[in-house]
Coordinates of C-alpha atoms and ligand atoms in Angstrom, one line a residue:
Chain A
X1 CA -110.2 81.3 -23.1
X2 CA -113.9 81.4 -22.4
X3 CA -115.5 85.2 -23.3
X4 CA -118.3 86.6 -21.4
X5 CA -120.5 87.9 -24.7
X6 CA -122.1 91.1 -24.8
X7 CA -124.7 91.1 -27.4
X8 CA -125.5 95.3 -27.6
X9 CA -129.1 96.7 -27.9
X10 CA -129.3 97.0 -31.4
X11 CA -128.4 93.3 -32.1
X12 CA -132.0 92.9 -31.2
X13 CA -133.2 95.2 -33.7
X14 CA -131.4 96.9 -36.4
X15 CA -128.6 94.8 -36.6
X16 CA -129.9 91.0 -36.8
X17 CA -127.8 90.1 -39.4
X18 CA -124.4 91.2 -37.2
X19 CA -125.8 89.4 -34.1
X20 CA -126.4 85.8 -35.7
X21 CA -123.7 86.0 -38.0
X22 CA -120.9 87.1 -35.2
X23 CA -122.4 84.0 -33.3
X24 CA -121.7 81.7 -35.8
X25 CA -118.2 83.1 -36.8
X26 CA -117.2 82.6 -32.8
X27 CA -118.8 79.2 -32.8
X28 CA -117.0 78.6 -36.7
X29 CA -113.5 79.8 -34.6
X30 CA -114.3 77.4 -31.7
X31 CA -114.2 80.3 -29.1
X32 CA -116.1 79.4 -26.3
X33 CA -119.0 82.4 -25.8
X34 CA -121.9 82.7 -22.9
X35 CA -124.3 85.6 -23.0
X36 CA -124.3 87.7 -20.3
X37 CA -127.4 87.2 -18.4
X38 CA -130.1 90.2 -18.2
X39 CA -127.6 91.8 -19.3
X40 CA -128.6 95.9 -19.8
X41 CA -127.9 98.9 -22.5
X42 CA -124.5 100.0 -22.1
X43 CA -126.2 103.8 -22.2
X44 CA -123.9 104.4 -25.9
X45 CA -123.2 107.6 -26.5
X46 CA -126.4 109.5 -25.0
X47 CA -124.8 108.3 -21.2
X48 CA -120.9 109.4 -21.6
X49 CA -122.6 112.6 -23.1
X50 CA -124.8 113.6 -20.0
X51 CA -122.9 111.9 -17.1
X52 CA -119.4 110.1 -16.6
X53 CA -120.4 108.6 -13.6
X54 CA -124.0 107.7 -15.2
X55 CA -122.5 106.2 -18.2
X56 CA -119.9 104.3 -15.8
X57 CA -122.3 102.5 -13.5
X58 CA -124.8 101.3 -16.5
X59 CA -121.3 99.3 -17.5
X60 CA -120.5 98.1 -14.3
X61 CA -123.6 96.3 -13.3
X62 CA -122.6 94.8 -16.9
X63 CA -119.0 93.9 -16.0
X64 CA -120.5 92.8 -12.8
X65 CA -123.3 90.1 -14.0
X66 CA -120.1 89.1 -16.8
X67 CA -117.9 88.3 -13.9
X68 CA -120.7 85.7 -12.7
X69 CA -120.4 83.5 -16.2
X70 CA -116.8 82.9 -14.6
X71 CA -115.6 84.1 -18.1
X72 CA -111.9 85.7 -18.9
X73 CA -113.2 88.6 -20.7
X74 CA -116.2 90.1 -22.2
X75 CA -116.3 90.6 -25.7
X76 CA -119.1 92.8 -27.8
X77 CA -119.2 93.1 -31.3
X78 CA -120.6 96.6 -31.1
X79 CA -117.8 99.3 -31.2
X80 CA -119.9 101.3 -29.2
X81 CA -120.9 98.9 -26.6
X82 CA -116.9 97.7 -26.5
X83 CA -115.8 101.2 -26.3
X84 CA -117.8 102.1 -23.3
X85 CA -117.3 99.4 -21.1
X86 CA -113.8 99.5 -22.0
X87 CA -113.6 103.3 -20.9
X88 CA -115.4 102.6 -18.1
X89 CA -113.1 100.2 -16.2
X90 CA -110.5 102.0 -17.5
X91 CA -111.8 105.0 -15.7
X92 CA -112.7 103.4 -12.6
X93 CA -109.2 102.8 -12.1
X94 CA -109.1 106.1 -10.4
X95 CA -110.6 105.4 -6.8
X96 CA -112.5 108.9 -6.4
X97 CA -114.3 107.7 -10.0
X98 CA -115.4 104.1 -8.6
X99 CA -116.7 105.6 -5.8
X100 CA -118.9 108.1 -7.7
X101 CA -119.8 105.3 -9.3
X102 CA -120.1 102.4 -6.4
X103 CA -122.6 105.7 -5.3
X104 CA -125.4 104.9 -8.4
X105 CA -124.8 101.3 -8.2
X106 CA -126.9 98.7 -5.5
X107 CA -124.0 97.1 -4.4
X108 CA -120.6 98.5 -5.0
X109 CA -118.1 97.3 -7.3
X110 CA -115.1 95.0 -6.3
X111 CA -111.8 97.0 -5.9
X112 CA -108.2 95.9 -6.7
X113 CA -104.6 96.2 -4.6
X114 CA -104.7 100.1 -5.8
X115 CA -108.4 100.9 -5.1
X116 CA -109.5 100.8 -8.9
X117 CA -112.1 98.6 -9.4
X118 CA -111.4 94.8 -9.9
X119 CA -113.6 93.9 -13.1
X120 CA -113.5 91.8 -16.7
X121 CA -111.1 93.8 -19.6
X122 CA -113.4 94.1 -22.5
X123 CA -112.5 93.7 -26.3
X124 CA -114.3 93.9 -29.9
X125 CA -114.9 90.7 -30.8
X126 CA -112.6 92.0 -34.0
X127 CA -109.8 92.3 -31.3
X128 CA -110.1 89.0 -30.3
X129 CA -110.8 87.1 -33.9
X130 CA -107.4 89.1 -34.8
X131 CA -105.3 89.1 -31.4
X132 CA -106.8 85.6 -29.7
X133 CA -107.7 83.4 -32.5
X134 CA -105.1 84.8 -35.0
X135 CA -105.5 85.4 -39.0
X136 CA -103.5 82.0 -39.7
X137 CA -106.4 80.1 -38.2
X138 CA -108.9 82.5 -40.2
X139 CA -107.7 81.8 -43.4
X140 CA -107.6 78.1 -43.0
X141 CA -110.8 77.8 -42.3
X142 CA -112.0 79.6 -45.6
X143 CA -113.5 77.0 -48.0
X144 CA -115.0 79.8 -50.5
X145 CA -113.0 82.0 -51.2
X146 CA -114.3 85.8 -51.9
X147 CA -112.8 85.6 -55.5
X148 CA -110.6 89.0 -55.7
X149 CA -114.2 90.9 -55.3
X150 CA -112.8 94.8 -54.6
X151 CA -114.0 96.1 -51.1
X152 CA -112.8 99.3 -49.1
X153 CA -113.0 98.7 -45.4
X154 CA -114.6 100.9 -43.1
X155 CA -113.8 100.9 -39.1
X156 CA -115.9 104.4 -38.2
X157 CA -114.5 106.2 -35.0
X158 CA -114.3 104.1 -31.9
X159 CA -112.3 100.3 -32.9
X160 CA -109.3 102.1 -32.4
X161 CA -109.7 104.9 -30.7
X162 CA -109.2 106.9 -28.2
X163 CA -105.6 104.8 -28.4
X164 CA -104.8 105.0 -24.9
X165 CA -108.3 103.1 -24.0
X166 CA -108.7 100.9 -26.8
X167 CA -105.3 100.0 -27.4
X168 CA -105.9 97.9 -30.6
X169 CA -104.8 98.3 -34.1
X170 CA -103.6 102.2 -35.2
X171 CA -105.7 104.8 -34.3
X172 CA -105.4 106.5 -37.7
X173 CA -104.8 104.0 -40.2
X174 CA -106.3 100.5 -39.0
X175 CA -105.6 97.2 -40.5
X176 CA -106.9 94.4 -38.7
X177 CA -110.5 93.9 -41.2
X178 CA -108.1 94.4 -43.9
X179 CA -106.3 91.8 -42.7
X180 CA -109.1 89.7 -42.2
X181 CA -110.5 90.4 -45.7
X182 CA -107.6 89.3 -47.7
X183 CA -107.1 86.3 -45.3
X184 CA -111.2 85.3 -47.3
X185 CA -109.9 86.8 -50.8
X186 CA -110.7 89.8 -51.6
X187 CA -109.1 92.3 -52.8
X188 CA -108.7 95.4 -50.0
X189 CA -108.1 98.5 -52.3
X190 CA -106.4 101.5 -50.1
X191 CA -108.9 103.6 -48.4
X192 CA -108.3 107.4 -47.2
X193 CA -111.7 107.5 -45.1
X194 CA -111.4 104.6 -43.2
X195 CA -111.6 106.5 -39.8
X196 CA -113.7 109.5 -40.9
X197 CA -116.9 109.7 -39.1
X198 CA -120.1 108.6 -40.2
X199 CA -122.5 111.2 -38.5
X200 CA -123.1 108.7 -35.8
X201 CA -126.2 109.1 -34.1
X202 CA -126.7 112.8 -35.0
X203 CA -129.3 111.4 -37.9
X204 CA -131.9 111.5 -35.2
X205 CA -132.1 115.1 -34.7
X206 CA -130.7 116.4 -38.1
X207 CA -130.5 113.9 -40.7
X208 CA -128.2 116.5 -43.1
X209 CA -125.3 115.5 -40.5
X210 CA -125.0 111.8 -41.2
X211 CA -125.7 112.7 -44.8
X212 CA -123.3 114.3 -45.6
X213 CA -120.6 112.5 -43.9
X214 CA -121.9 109.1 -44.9
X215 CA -122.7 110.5 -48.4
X216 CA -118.9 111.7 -49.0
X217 CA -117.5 108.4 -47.5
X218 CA -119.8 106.2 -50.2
X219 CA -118.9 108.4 -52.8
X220 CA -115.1 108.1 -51.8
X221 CA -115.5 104.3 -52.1
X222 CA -117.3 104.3 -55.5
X223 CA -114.7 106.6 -57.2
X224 CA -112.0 104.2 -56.2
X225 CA -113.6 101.3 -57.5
X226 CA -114.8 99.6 -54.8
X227 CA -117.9 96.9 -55.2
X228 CA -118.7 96.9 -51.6
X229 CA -117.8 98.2 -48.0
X230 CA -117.0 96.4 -45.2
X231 CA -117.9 97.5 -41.5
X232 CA -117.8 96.8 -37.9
X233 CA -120.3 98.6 -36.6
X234 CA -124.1 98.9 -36.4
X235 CA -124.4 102.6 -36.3
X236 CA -122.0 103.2 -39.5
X237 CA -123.9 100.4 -41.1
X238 CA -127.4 101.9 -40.5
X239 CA -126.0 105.3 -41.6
X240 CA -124.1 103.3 -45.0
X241 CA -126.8 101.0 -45.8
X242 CA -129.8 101.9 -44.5
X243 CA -129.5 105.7 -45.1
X244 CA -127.4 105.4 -48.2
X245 CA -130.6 106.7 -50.9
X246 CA -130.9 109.8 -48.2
X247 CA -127.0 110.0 -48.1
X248 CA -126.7 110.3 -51.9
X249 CA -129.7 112.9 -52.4
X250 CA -128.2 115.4 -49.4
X251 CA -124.9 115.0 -51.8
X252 CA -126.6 115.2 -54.9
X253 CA -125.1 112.3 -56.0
X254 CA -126.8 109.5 -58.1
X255 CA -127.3 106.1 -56.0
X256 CA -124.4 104.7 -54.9
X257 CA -126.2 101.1 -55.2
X258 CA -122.9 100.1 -52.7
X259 CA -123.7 96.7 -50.6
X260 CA -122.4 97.6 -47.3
X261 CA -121.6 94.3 -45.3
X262 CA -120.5 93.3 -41.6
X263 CA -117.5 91.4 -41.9
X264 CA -118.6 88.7 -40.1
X265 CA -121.6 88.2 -42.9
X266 CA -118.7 88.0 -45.0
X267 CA -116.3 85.3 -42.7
X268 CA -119.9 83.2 -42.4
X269 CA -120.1 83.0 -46.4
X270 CA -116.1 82.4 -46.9
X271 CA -116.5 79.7 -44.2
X272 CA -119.4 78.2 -46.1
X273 CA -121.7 78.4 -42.8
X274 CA -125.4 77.9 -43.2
X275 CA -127.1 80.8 -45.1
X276 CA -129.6 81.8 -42.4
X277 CA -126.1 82.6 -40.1
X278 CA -125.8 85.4 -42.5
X279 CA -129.0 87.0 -42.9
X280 CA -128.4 89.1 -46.4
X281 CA -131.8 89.6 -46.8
X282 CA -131.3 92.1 -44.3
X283 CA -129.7 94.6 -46.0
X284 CA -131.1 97.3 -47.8
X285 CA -128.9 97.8 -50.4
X286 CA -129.1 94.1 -52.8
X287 CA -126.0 92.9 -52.5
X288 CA -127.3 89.8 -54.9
X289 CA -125.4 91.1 -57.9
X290 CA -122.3 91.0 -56.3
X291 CA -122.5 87.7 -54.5
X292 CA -123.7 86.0 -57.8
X293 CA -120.5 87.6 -59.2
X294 CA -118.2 85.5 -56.4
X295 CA -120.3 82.2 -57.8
X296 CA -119.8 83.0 -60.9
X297 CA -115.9 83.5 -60.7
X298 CA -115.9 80.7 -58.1
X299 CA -117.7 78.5 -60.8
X300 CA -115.5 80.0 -63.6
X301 CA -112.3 78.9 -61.6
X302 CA -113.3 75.3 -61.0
X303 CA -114.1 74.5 -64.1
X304 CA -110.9 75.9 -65.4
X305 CA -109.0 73.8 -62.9
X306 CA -111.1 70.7 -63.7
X307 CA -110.6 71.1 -67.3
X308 CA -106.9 71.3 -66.5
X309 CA -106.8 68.3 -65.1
X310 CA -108.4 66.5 -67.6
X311 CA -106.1 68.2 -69.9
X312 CA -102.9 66.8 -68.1
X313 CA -104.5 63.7 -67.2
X314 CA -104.9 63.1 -71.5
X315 CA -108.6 63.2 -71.3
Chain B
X1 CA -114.1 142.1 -33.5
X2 CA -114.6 140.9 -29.4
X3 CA -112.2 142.1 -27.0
X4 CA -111.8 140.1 -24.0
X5 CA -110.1 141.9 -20.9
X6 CA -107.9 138.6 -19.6
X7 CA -106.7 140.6 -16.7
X8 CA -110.9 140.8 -15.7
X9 CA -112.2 137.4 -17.5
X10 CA -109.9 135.2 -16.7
X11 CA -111.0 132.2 -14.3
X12 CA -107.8 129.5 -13.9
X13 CA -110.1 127.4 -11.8
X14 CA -112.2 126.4 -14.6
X15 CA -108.8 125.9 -16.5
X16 CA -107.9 123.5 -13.4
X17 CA -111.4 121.8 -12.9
X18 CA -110.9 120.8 -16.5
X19 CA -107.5 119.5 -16.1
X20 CA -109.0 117.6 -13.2
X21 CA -112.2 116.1 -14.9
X22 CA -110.8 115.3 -17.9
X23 CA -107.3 114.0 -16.9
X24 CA -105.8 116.1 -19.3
X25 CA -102.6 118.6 -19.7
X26 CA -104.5 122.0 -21.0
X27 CA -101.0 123.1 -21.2
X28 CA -99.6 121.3 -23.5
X29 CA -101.5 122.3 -26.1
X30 CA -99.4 124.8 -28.6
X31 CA -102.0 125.5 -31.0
X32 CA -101.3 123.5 -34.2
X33 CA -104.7 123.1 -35.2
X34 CA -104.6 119.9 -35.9
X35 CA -107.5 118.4 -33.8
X36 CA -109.8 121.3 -36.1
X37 CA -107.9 120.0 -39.1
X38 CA -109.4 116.4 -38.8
X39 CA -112.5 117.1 -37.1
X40 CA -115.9 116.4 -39.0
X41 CA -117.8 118.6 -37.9
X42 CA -115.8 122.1 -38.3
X43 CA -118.2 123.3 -40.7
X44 CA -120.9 123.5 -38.7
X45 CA -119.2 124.5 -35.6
X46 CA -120.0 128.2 -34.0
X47 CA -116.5 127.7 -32.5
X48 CA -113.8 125.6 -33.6
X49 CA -112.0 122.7 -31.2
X50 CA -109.0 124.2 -31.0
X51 CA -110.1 127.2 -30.3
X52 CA -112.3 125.9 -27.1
X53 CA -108.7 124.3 -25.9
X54 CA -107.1 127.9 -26.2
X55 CA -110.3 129.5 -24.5
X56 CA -109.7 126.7 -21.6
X57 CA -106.1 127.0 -21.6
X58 CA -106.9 131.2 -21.3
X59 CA -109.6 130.4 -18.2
X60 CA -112.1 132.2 -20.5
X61 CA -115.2 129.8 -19.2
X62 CA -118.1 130.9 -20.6
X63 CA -115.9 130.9 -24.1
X64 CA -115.6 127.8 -23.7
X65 CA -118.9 126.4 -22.2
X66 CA -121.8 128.8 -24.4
X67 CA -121.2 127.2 -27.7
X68 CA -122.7 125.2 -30.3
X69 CA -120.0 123.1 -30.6
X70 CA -120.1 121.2 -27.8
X71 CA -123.8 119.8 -28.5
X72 CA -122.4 119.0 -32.5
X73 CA -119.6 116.8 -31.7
X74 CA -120.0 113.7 -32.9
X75 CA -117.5 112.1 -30.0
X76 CA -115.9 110.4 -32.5
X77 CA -111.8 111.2 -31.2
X78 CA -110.3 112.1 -34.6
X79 CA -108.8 115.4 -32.8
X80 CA -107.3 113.1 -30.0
X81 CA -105.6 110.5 -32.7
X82 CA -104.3 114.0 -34.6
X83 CA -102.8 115.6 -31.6
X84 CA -99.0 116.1 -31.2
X85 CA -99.2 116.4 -27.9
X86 CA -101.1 113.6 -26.9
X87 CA -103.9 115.2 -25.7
X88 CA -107.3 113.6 -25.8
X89 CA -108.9 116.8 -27.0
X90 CA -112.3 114.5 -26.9
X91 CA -112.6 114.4 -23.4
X92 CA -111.8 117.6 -22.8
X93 CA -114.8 118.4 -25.4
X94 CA -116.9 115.6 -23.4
X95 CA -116.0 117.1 -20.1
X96 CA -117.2 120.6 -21.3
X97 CA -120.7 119.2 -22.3
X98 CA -121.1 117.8 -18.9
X99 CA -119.9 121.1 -17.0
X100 CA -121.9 122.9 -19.5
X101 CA -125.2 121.1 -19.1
X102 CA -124.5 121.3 -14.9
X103 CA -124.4 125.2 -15.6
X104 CA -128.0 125.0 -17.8
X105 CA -126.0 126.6 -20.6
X106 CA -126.7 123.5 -22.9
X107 CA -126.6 125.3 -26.4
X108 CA -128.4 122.5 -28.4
X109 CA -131.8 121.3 -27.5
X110 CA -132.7 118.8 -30.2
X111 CA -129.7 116.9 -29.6
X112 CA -129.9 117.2 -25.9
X113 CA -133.8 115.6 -26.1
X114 CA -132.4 112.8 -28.3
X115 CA -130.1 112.0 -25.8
X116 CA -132.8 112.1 -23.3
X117 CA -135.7 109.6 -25.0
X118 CA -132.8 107.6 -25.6
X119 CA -132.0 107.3 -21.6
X120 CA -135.4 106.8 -21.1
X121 CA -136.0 103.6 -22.5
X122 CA -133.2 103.0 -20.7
X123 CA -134.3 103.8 -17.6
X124 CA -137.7 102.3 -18.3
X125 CA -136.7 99.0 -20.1
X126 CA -133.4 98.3 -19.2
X127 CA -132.7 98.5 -23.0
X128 CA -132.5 100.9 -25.2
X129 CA -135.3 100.7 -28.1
X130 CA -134.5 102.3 -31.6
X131 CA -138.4 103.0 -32.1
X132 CA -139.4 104.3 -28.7
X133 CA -136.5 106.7 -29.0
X134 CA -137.8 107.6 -32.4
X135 CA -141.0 107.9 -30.9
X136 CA -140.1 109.8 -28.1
X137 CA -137.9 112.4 -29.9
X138 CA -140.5 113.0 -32.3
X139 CA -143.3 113.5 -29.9
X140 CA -141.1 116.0 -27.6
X141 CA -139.5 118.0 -30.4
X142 CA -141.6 118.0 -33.4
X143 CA -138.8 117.3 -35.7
X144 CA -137.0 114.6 -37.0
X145 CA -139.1 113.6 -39.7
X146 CA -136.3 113.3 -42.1
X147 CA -136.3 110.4 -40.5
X148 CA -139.6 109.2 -42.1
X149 CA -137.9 108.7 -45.4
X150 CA -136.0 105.5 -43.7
X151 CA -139.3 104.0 -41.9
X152 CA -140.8 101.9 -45.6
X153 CA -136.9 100.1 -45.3
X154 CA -136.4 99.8 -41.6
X155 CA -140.1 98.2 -41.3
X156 CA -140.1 95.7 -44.4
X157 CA -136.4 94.6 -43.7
X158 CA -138.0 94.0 -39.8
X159 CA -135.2 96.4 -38.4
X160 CA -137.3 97.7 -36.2
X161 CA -138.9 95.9 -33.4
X162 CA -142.2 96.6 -32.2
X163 CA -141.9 95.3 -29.3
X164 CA -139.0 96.5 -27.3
X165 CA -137.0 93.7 -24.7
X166 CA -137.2 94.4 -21.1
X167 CA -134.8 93.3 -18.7
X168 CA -135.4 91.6 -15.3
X169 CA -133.1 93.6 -13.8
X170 CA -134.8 96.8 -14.8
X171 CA -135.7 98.0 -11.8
X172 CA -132.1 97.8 -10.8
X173 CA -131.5 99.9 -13.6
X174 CA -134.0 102.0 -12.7
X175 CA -132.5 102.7 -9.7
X176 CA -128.8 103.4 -11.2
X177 CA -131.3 106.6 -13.1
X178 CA -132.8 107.4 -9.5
X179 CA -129.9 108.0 -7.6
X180 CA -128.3 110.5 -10.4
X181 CA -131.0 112.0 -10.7
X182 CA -131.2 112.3 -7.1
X183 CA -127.2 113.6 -6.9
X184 CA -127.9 116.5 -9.8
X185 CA -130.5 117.5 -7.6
X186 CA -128.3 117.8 -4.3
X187 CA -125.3 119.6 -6.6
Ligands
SF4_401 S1 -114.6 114.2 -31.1 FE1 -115.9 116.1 -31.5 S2 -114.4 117.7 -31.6 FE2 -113.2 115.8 -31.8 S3 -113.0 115.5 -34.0 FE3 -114.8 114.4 -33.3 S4 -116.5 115.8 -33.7 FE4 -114.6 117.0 -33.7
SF4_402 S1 -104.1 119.2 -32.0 FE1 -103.5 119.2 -29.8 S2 -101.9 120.8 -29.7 FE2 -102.9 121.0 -31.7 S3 -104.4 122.6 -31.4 FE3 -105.5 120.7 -31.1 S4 -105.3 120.3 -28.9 FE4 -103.8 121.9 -29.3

């Protein structure tokens, strides 16, 4: 399976730390990954909001520079990104749509047997770790295990959803990152608010929206123990991390002081890849204490085992 | 209390063109209230989701187009994953923004102008480019400084590039902008 990778817009800026470590995780996994060349914004949210059509051609000329890395599918790590270019195609199976779109575009799109248009399926790259590669093969490549450290998981609105487009995982009550979290030890506690909007990108205009939302779904998380949260998405990690001290004083609550991770950060550390392919300095909430708390435990449980040994060996 | 006259208001090609646009089955919807149930934004909402549906479903278009609502959505499809029926209540909500905004009965400006520097570096770029939008908003609207409060982390954790990417295709891209602009103007 070679994939056709779609990097997103804010994998150049606020989200780093997803871009470098989702490339090492795929190279870690042996999946076989090309860029996209000149690749452009997929228009997010702002494009699907003005104009259909609009929104369907920005992802088309994508899907159509994809097709020419001869891959089998694109796959973007951005929900956002995954969710419009998967709503697109999915769309422009209607031929009165891929015309209105063939209309924006220089050259129009290829069309299929029933006059829909003829381009790459798109996936998460979550979708593809889970469905492609397979949990089995994730857990046997952990060699540092995440030590029972208690994390809620957070998917945000589009992984799943809507069902009929993104056909992946439950729409309401996901499980794949939960999946992939106990697969690298830790412990998953059960989480209402896994789905519950973040505020998305409504903290431009009004940053009470986003604060509020974000601020009840940290506080969720602390009150049922949870040392960290675990996310997908570069939006809900901006509005988790990056927003959390605003997010806690439109609640009135006291700091959450809540690392908020991508998963694949936390796949890079279980695998034991380099520590620049995971980029923690990024995050604005110090997620130090906690990931001196894995050695420590790690370190702990060695030394138990060793001692063990030495015990049943007569030393 | 409003009293609406459904014999005089009542427009069932709006309730058609939705169906149309948004692929879905206005009909099916019973009222449950469900989709309002899980939606995030109800309390801020001039008008609740459901009731838009039952304003479509009644033909009662400018109930249905002249809200609030439509600009606070957050497009995030809870109502669609809570609805019996199946419906995906979202892009019946998306198709109303879009019909709205064709009217000029967009409710919402901020929002709206958000949306619009973010196209823009679009358009110009071929990217999009979370400080020009920032920029760009700002400058337009005068608001948005709550945003400020973020800038000290954003800039020492180098989240925010100065220097935004631009594509070689972005004239291509450009063009995409052009000709949609050029169809709104036609329609
Ligand atoms: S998509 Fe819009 S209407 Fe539906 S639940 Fe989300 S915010 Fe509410
Ligand atoms: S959930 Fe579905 S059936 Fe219930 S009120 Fe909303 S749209 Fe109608």
């Amino acid at each position: 399976m070679k994939y056709a990778y779609y990097p997103g817009c804010s994998g150049h800026g606020s989200s780093v730390e997803y871009e470098v470590s989702t490339r090492a995780v795929c190279n870690a996994l042996g999946m076989d990954i090309v860029e996209i060349e000149d690749w452009n914004c997929c228009g997010s949210t702002p494009a699907h909001s003005v104009s259909h059509e609009l929104s369907g051609a920005l992802a088309a000329r994508n899907l159509m520079q994809a097709a020419k890395t001869g891959a089998d599918c694109v796959i973007s790590p951005c929900p956002s990104c995954s969710s419009n270019l998967k709503m697109a195609l999915w769309r422009m199976q209607k031929p009165a749509f891929k015309a209105d779109v063939d209309a924006l575009l220089d050259a129009p799109t290829p069309a299929n047997e029933q006059g829909g248009a003829d381009l790459l399926e798109t996936y998460s790259v979550l979708q593809a770790i889970v469905e492609n590669v397979g949990i089995d093969q994730v857990a046997s490549r952990v060699a540092y295990p995440l030590e029972g450290i208690k994390v809620v998981t957070y998917y945000g609105c589009l992984l799943s959803r809507p069902a009929h487009v993104a056909k992946f995982d439950d729409p309401n009550n996901p499980v794949s990152l939960d999946n992939i979290l106990k697969a690298l030890g830790a412990e998953v506690l059960p989480f209402a608010l896994k789905t519950e909007c973040c505020g998305a990108a409504m903290g431009i205009p009004d940053v009470n929206i986003p604060g509020t939302l974000s601020g009840r779904i940290l506080e969720t998380a602390k009150a049922v123990g949870a040392e960290a949260v675990v996310t997908a998405c570069p939006l809900c990690h901006m509005n988790l991390d990056l927003r959390q001290r605003q997010a806690a004083r439109i609640t009135k609550n006291r700091p959450f002081e809540l690392p908020v991770f991508y998963y694949t950060q936390l796949l890079a550390l279980a695998f034991g890849l380099p520590e620049n392919t995971m980029r923690f300095d990024k995050l604005a909430v110090n997620p130090k204490p906690l990931l001196d708390k894995i050695a420590e435990r790690r370190d702990a449980r060695v030394m138990a085992a060793y001692n063990e040994a030495r015990k049943a060996a007569g030393v | 209390m409003n009293i609406t006259r459904l014999d005089k208001a009542r427009d069932l090609t709006f309730k058609r063109q939705v169906e149309e646009e948004s692929g879905q089955n206005l009909s099916a919807c019973y009222q449950c209230g469900k989709c309002t149930a899980g939606c995030p934004s109800a309390q801020v909402y001039d008008r609740q989701v459901s009731q838009i549906m039952r304003a479509v479903q009644m033909g009662l278009k400018e109930e249905a187009l002249k809200n609030r609502s439509l600009w606070l959505c957050l497009s995030c499809s809870t109502c669609s994953s809570r609805c019996p029926n199946n419906i995906d209540v979202a892009a019946v909500m998306e198709t109303l923004r879009n019909m709205a905004r064709r009217e000029g009965w967009v409710q919402d400006r901020p929002i709206e102008t958000f949306w619009k520097s973010f196209l823009d570096t679009v358009k110009y770029t071929g990217r999009s480019y979370e400080l020009g939008v920032m920029a760009g908003f700002m400058a337009r609207t005068l608001r948005g400084w709550g945003n400020v409060e973020i800038a000290p982390t954003a800039l020492m954790k180098n989240k925010m590039p100065f220097i935004p990417s631009v594509i070689h295709g972005r004239e291509e891209v450009a063009r995409i902008f052009q000709r949609y602009a050029d169809k709104e103007d036609r329609s």
